[in-house]
């Protein structure tokens, strides 16, 4: 089962999987709340111990998830509320330092592949201030304090021959920012979360991990400064769809007098056995396939504006 599992980058979904199996994880705390404005659910998953991190398969830290069903719609007011909530969470996770601060925003991903273009598109819409402050001083925007925002789109290894971490670390050594905000597209376990969920975490990010392309992580250990990661799921593993379909099929068969015995047989399989069955069904042509919504072009355009607006609000340049 370790070499074939439904992939997800969302800590919330990893936690839900254990809840489905009625497994309690020591060292993992979860809190839920609804935002005052809009139908936005905020879930805070805190991994407090090494044991919790090992079980969850994610580093210790805070993982905050915004779930907004209306994020897939063209509603500017609703997206503005999402941006405001994102700004609040960012400021809460920022390292303790008196403003003004210097922030490097890293837009991870491949601009040429639409589901992976979230990071670069966010950077395109960002208000960049570092060069203006360096040229005209901290009062260039008519404010007492203006945060210095810079950005980079490091591309992917196939384009540059370098790890994103190597490029970002080189920029950090030269520009000395206080914090890095890394933005990337994620993989989800549930199709209902595609383009409707934002995860913000203070643990950094491993580019490509959701689709099995493991690269060096961007985190405080590798870069030497705090790293906040923002991600939105844009793809699901084919195994996810097969797994969900199998579960739905089992439930439907259990209602039939003719098929209930077969349903009981499938239901008796444990998770490892079900995944082995899925692997046989998908092999060899489909087990590396990832699926994205048909309107992903518009979704990435809309979501990139929402995230960039949240960053602009958080750092006082909106």
PDB file of N, CA, C and O in Angstrom, residues 54-96:
ATOM      1  N   UNK A  54       4.530  11.727  11.642  1.00  0.00           N
ATOM      2  CA  UNK A  54       4.822  10.453  10.986  1.00  0.00           C
ATOM      3  C   UNK A  54       3.553   9.785  10.489  1.00  0.00           C
ATOM      4  O   UNK A  54       3.496   9.277   9.361  1.00  0.00           O
ATOM      5  N   UNK A  55       2.517   9.789  11.315  1.00  0.00           N
ATOM      6  CA  UNK A  55       1.248   9.154  10.931  1.00  0.00           C
ATOM      7  C   UNK A  55       0.596   9.906   9.778  1.00  0.00           C
ATOM      8  O   UNK A  55       0.090   9.309   8.829  1.00  0.00           O
ATOM      9  N   UNK A  56       0.604  11.240   9.853  1.00  0.00           N
ATOM     10  CA  UNK A  56      -0.029  12.057   8.818  1.00  0.00           C
ATOM     11  C   UNK A  56       0.793  12.110   7.531  1.00  0.00           C
ATOM     12  O   UNK A  56       0.275  12.428   6.463  1.00  0.00           O
ATOM     13  N   UNK A  57       2.102  11.833   7.649  1.00  0.00           N
ATOM     14  CA  UNK A  57       2.959  11.918   6.477  1.00  0.00           C
ATOM     15  C   UNK A  57       3.263  13.352   6.080  1.00  0.00           C
ATOM     16  O   UNK A  57       3.557  13.627   4.917  1.00  0.00           O
ATOM     17  N   UNK A  58       3.192  14.274   7.062  1.00  0.00           N
ATOM     18  CA  UNK A  58       3.444  15.680   6.792  1.00  0.00           C
ATOM     19  C   UNK A  58       4.251  16.267   7.945  1.00  0.00           C
ATOM     20  O   UNK A  58       4.151  15.798   9.073  1.00  0.00           O
ATOM     21  N   UNK A  59       5.040  17.323   7.695  1.00  0.00           N
ATOM     22  CA  UNK A  59       5.860  17.917   8.754  1.00  0.00           C
ATOM     23  C   UNK A  59       5.010  18.552   9.857  1.00  0.00           C
ATOM     24  O   UNK A  59       3.846  18.915   9.636  1.00  0.00           O
ATOM     25  N   UNK A  60       5.597  18.679  11.038  1.00  0.00           N
ATOM     26  CA  UNK A  60       4.924  19.391  12.130  1.00  0.00           C
ATOM     27  C   UNK A  60       4.674  20.834  11.711  1.00  0.00           C
ATOM     28  O   UNK A  60       5.497  21.454  11.042  1.00  0.00           O
ATOM     29  N   UNK A  61       3.529  21.346  12.155  1.00  0.00           N
ATOM     30  CA  UNK A  61       3.210  22.725  11.837  1.00  0.00           C
ATOM     31  C   UNK A  61       1.714  22.945  11.752  1.00  0.00           C
ATOM     32  O   UNK A  61       0.911  22.081  12.115  1.00  0.00           O
ATOM     33  N   UNK A  62       1.336  24.108  11.247  1.00  0.00           N
ATOM     34  CA  UNK A  62      -0.059  24.514  11.146  1.00  0.00           C
ATOM     35  C   UNK A  62      -0.510  24.481   9.693  1.00  0.00           C
ATOM     36  O   UNK A  62       0.165  25.040   8.815  1.00  0.00           O
ATOM     37  N   UNK A  63      -1.648  23.839   9.445  1.00  0.00           N
ATOM     38  CA  UNK A  63      -2.233  23.750   8.112  1.00  0.00           C
ATOM     39  C   UNK A  63      -3.647  24.320   8.182  1.00  0.00           C
ATOM     40  O   UNK A  63      -4.526  23.740   8.819  1.00  0.00           O
ATOM     41  N   UNK A  64      -3.864  25.459   7.551  1.00  0.00           N
ATOM     42  CA  UNK A  64      -5.169  26.117   7.585  1.00  0.00           C
ATOM     43  C   UNK A  64      -5.804  26.004   6.207  1.00  0.00           C
ATOM     44  O   UNK A  64      -5.187  26.343   5.193  1.00  0.00           O
ATOM     45  N   UNK A  65      -7.039  25.512   6.190  1.00  0.00           N
ATOM     46  CA  UNK A  65      -7.739  25.276   4.932  1.00  0.00           C
ATOM     47  C   UNK A  65      -8.976  26.145   4.841  1.00  0.00           C
ATOM     48  O   UNK A  65      -9.806  26.150   5.751  1.00  0.00           O
ATOM     49  N   UNK A  66      -9.100  26.877   3.735  1.00  0.00           N
ATOM     50  CA  UNK A  66     -10.310  27.631   3.418  1.00  0.00           C
ATOM     51  C   UNK A  66     -11.123  26.818   2.417  1.00  0.00           C
ATOM     52  O   UNK A  66     -10.629  26.507   1.331  1.00  0.00           O
ATOM     53  N   UNK A  67     -12.345  26.481   2.770  1.00  0.00           N
ATOM     54  CA  UNK A  67     -13.237  25.784   1.848  1.00  0.00           C
ATOM     55  C   UNK A  67     -14.374  26.725   1.472  1.00  0.00           C
ATOM     56  O   UNK A  67     -15.150  27.145   2.326  1.00  0.00           O
ATOM     57  N   UNK A  68     -14.458  27.055   0.191  1.00  0.00           N
ATOM     58  CA  UNK A  68     -15.457  28.000  -0.294  1.00  0.00           C
ATOM     59  C   UNK A  68     -16.116  27.431  -1.547  1.00  0.00           C
ATOM     60  O   UNK A  68     -15.547  27.521  -2.643  1.00  0.00           O
ATOM     61  N   UNK A  69     -17.293  26.819  -1.408  1.00  0.00           N
ATOM     62  CA  UNK A  69     -17.966  26.209  -2.561  1.00  0.00           C
ATOM     63  C   UNK A  69     -18.195  27.185  -3.710  1.00  0.00           C
ATOM     64  O   UNK A  69     -18.140  26.802  -4.879  1.00  0.00           O
ATOM     65  N   UNK A  70     -18.403  28.468  -3.380  1.00  0.00           N
ATOM     66  CA  UNK A  70     -18.662  29.455  -4.422  1.00  0.00           C
ATOM     67  C   UNK A  70     -17.429  29.974  -5.118  1.00  0.00           C
ATOM     68  O   UNK A  70     -17.517  30.830  -5.995  1.00  0.00           O
ATOM     69  N   UNK A  71     -16.249  29.450  -4.755  1.00  0.00           N
ATOM     70  CA  UNK A  71     -15.019  29.922  -5.371  1.00  0.00           C
ATOM     71  C   UNK A  71     -14.953  29.587  -6.862  1.00  0.00           C
ATOM     72  O   UNK A  71     -14.198  30.201  -7.608  1.00  0.00           O
ATOM     73  N   UNK A  72     -15.756  28.627  -7.287  1.00  0.00           N
ATOM     74  CA  UNK A  72     -15.764  28.244  -8.699  1.00  0.00           C
ATOM     75  C   UNK A  72     -16.647  29.162  -9.543  1.00  0.00           C
ATOM     76  O   UNK A  72     -16.698  29.021 -10.766  1.00  0.00           O
ATOM     77  N   UNK A  73     -17.342  30.112  -8.896  1.00  0.00           N
ATOM     78  CA  UNK A  73     -18.240  31.013  -9.604  1.00  0.00           C
ATOM     79  C   UNK A  73     -17.585  32.374  -9.840  1.00  0.00           C
ATOM     80  O   UNK A  73     -16.683  32.778  -9.134  1.00  0.00           O
ATOM     81  N   UNK A  74     -18.107  33.091 -10.849  1.00  0.00           N
ATOM     82  CA  UNK A  74     -17.622  34.437 -11.168  1.00  0.00           C
ATOM     83  C   UNK A  74     -18.371  35.460 -10.316  1.00  0.00           C
ATOM     84  O   UNK A  74     -19.258  36.162 -10.798  1.00  0.00           O
ATOM     85  N   UNK A  75     -18.025  35.520  -9.046  1.00  0.00           N
ATOM     86  CA  UNK A  75     -18.659  36.456  -8.132  1.00  0.00           C
ATOM     87  C   UNK A  75     -17.556  37.283  -7.474  1.00  0.00           C
ATOM     88  O   UNK A  75     -16.877  36.821  -6.552  1.00  0.00           O
ATOM     89  N   UNK A  76     -17.368  38.514  -7.944  1.00  0.00           N
ATOM     90  CA  UNK A  76     -16.248  39.326  -7.474  1.00  0.00           C
ATOM     91  C   UNK A  76     -16.342  39.633  -5.985  1.00  0.00           C
ATOM     92  O   UNK A  76     -15.327  39.641  -5.277  1.00  0.00           O
ATOM     93  N   UNK A  77     -17.542  39.920  -5.489  1.00  0.00           N
ATOM     94  CA  UNK A  77     -17.701  40.224  -4.070  1.00  0.00           C
ATOM     95  C   UNK A  77     -17.333  39.030  -3.202  1.00  0.00           C
ATOM     96  O   UNK A  77     -16.684  39.173  -2.159  1.00  0.00           O
ATOM     97  N   UNK A  78     -17.762  37.838  -3.630  1.00  0.00           N
ATOM     98  CA  UNK A  78     -17.459  36.618  -2.876  1.00  0.00           C
ATOM     99  C   UNK A  78     -15.959  36.352  -2.877  1.00  0.00           C
ATOM    100  O   UNK A  78     -15.359  36.023  -1.843  1.00  0.00           O
ATOM    101  N   UNK A  79     -15.319  36.524  -4.024  1.00  0.00           N
ATOM    102  CA  UNK A  79     -13.873  36.305  -4.110  1.00  0.00           C
ATOM    103  C   UNK A  79     -13.112  37.344  -3.296  1.00  0.00           C
ATOM    104  O   UNK A  79     -12.040  37.052  -2.763  1.00  0.00           O
ATOM    105  N   UNK A  80     -13.660  38.540  -3.198  1.00  0.00           N
ATOM    106  CA  UNK A  80     -13.030  39.566  -2.361  1.00  0.00           C
ATOM    107  C   UNK A  80     -13.031  39.145  -0.903  1.00  0.00           C
ATOM    108  O   UNK A  80     -12.049  39.349  -0.179  1.00  0.00           O
ATOM    109  N   UNK A  81     -14.132  38.513  -0.448  1.00  0.00           N
ATOM    110  CA  UNK A  81     -14.198  38.022   0.928  1.00  0.00           C
ATOM    111  C   UNK A  81     -13.177  36.908   1.148  1.00  0.00           C
ATOM    112  O   UNK A  81     -12.551  36.828   2.211  1.00  0.00           O
ATOM    113  N   UNK A  82     -13.007  36.039   0.162  1.00  0.00           N
ATOM    114  CA  UNK A  82     -12.004  34.978   0.261  1.00  0.00           C
ATOM    115  C   UNK A  82     -10.607  35.589   0.373  1.00  0.00           C
ATOM    116  O   UNK A  82      -9.781  35.160   1.185  1.00  0.00           O
ATOM    117  N   UNK A  83     -10.346  36.614  -0.424  1.00  0.00           N
ATOM    118  CA  UNK A  83      -9.045  37.285  -0.376  1.00  0.00           C
ATOM    119  C   UNK A  83      -8.792  37.891   0.998  1.00  0.00           C
ATOM    120  O   UNK A  83      -7.678  37.831   1.530  1.00  0.00           O
ATOM    121  N   UNK A  84      -9.833  38.486   1.592  1.00  0.00           N
ATOM    122  CA  UNK A  84      -9.686  39.081   2.921  1.00  0.00           C
ATOM    123  C   UNK A  84      -9.384  38.014   3.975  1.00  0.00           C
ATOM    124  O   UNK A  84      -8.539  38.220   4.857  1.00  0.00           O
ATOM    125  N   UNK A  85     -10.074  36.871   3.892  1.00  0.00           N
ATOM    126  CA  UNK A  85      -9.806  35.785   4.839  1.00  0.00           C
ATOM    127  C   UNK A  85      -8.397  35.240   4.651  1.00  0.00           C
ATOM    128  O   UNK A  85      -7.694  34.948   5.627  1.00  0.00           O
ATOM    129  N   UNK A  86      -7.964  35.120   3.402  1.00  0.00           N
ATOM    130  CA  UNK A  86      -6.611  34.661   3.112  1.00  0.00           C
ATOM    131  C   UNK A  86      -5.587  35.633   3.707  1.00  0.00           C
ATOM    132  O   UNK A  86      -4.581  35.206   4.294  1.00  0.00           O
ATOM    133  N   UNK A  87      -5.841  36.935   3.586  1.00  0.00           N
ATOM    134  CA  UNK A  87      -4.929  37.942   4.141  1.00  0.00           C
ATOM    135  C   UNK A  87      -4.819  37.812   5.659  1.00  0.00           C
ATOM    136  O   UNK A  87      -3.721  37.893   6.220  1.00  0.00           O
ATOM    137  N   UNK A  88      -5.947  37.597   6.333  1.00  0.00           N
ATOM    138  CA  UNK A  88      -5.933  37.436   7.791  1.00  0.00           C
ATOM    139  C   UNK A  88      -5.087  36.243   8.210  1.00  0.00           C
ATOM    140  O   UNK A  88      -4.304  36.307   9.164  1.00  0.00           O
ATOM    141  N   UNK A  89      -5.248  35.126   7.492  1.00  0.00           N
ATOM    142  CA  UNK A  89      -4.506  33.910   7.829  1.00  0.00           C
ATOM    143  C   UNK A  89      -3.008  34.109   7.579  1.00  0.00           C
ATOM    144  O   UNK A  89      -2.165  33.687   8.378  1.00  0.00           O
ATOM    145  N   UNK A  90      -2.678  34.759   6.474  1.00  0.00           N
ATOM    146  CA  UNK A  90      -1.265  35.021   6.167  1.00  0.00           C
ATOM    147  C   UNK A  90      -0.606  35.832   7.272  1.00  0.00           C
ATOM    148  O   UNK A  90       0.507  35.512   7.719  1.00  0.00           O
ATOM    149  N   UNK A  91      -1.275  36.868   7.713  1.00  0.00           N
ATOM    150  CA  UNK A  91      -0.703  37.717   8.760  1.00  0.00           C
ATOM    151  C   UNK A  91      -0.547  36.948  10.067  1.00  0.00           C
ATOM    152  O   UNK A  91       0.391  37.190  10.835  1.00  0.00           O
ATOM    153  N   UNK A  92      -1.464  36.003  10.321  1.00  0.00           N
ATOM    154  CA  UNK A  92      -1.370  35.191  11.532  1.00  0.00           C
ATOM    155  C   UNK A  92      -0.170  34.246  11.486  1.00  0.00           C
ATOM    156  O   UNK A  92       0.458  33.969  12.520  1.00  0.00           O
ATOM    157  N   UNK A  93       0.168  33.753  10.296  1.00  0.00           N
ATOM    158  CA  UNK A  93       1.271  32.803  10.157  1.00  0.00           C
ATOM    159  C   UNK A  93       2.619  33.473   9.929  1.00  0.00           C
ATOM    160  O   UNK A  93       3.658  32.807  10.013  1.00  0.00           O
ATOM    161  N   UNK A  94       2.613  34.776   9.660  1.00  0.00           N
ATOM    162  CA  UNK A  94       3.871  35.478   9.411  1.00  0.00           C
ATOM    163  C   UNK A  94       4.754  35.451  10.661  1.00  0.00           C
ATOM    164  O   UNK A  94       4.257  35.499  11.786  1.00  0.00           O
ATOM    165  N   UNK A  95       6.064  35.371  10.481  1.00  0.00           N
ATOM    166  CA  UNK A  95       6.970  35.420  11.635  1.00  0.00           C
ATOM    167  C   UNK A  95       6.850  36.758  12.353  1.00  0.00           C
ATOM    168  O   UNK A  95       6.551  37.783  11.732  1.00  0.00           O
ATOM    169  N   UNK A  96       7.076  36.725  13.663  1.00  0.00           N
ATOM    170  CA  UNK A  96       6.974  37.941  14.472  1.00  0.00           C
ATOM    171  C   UNK A  96       8.104  38.905  14.106  1.00  0.00           C
ATOM    172  O   UNK A  96       9.261  38.683  14.418  1.00  0.00           O
TER     173      UNK A  96
END
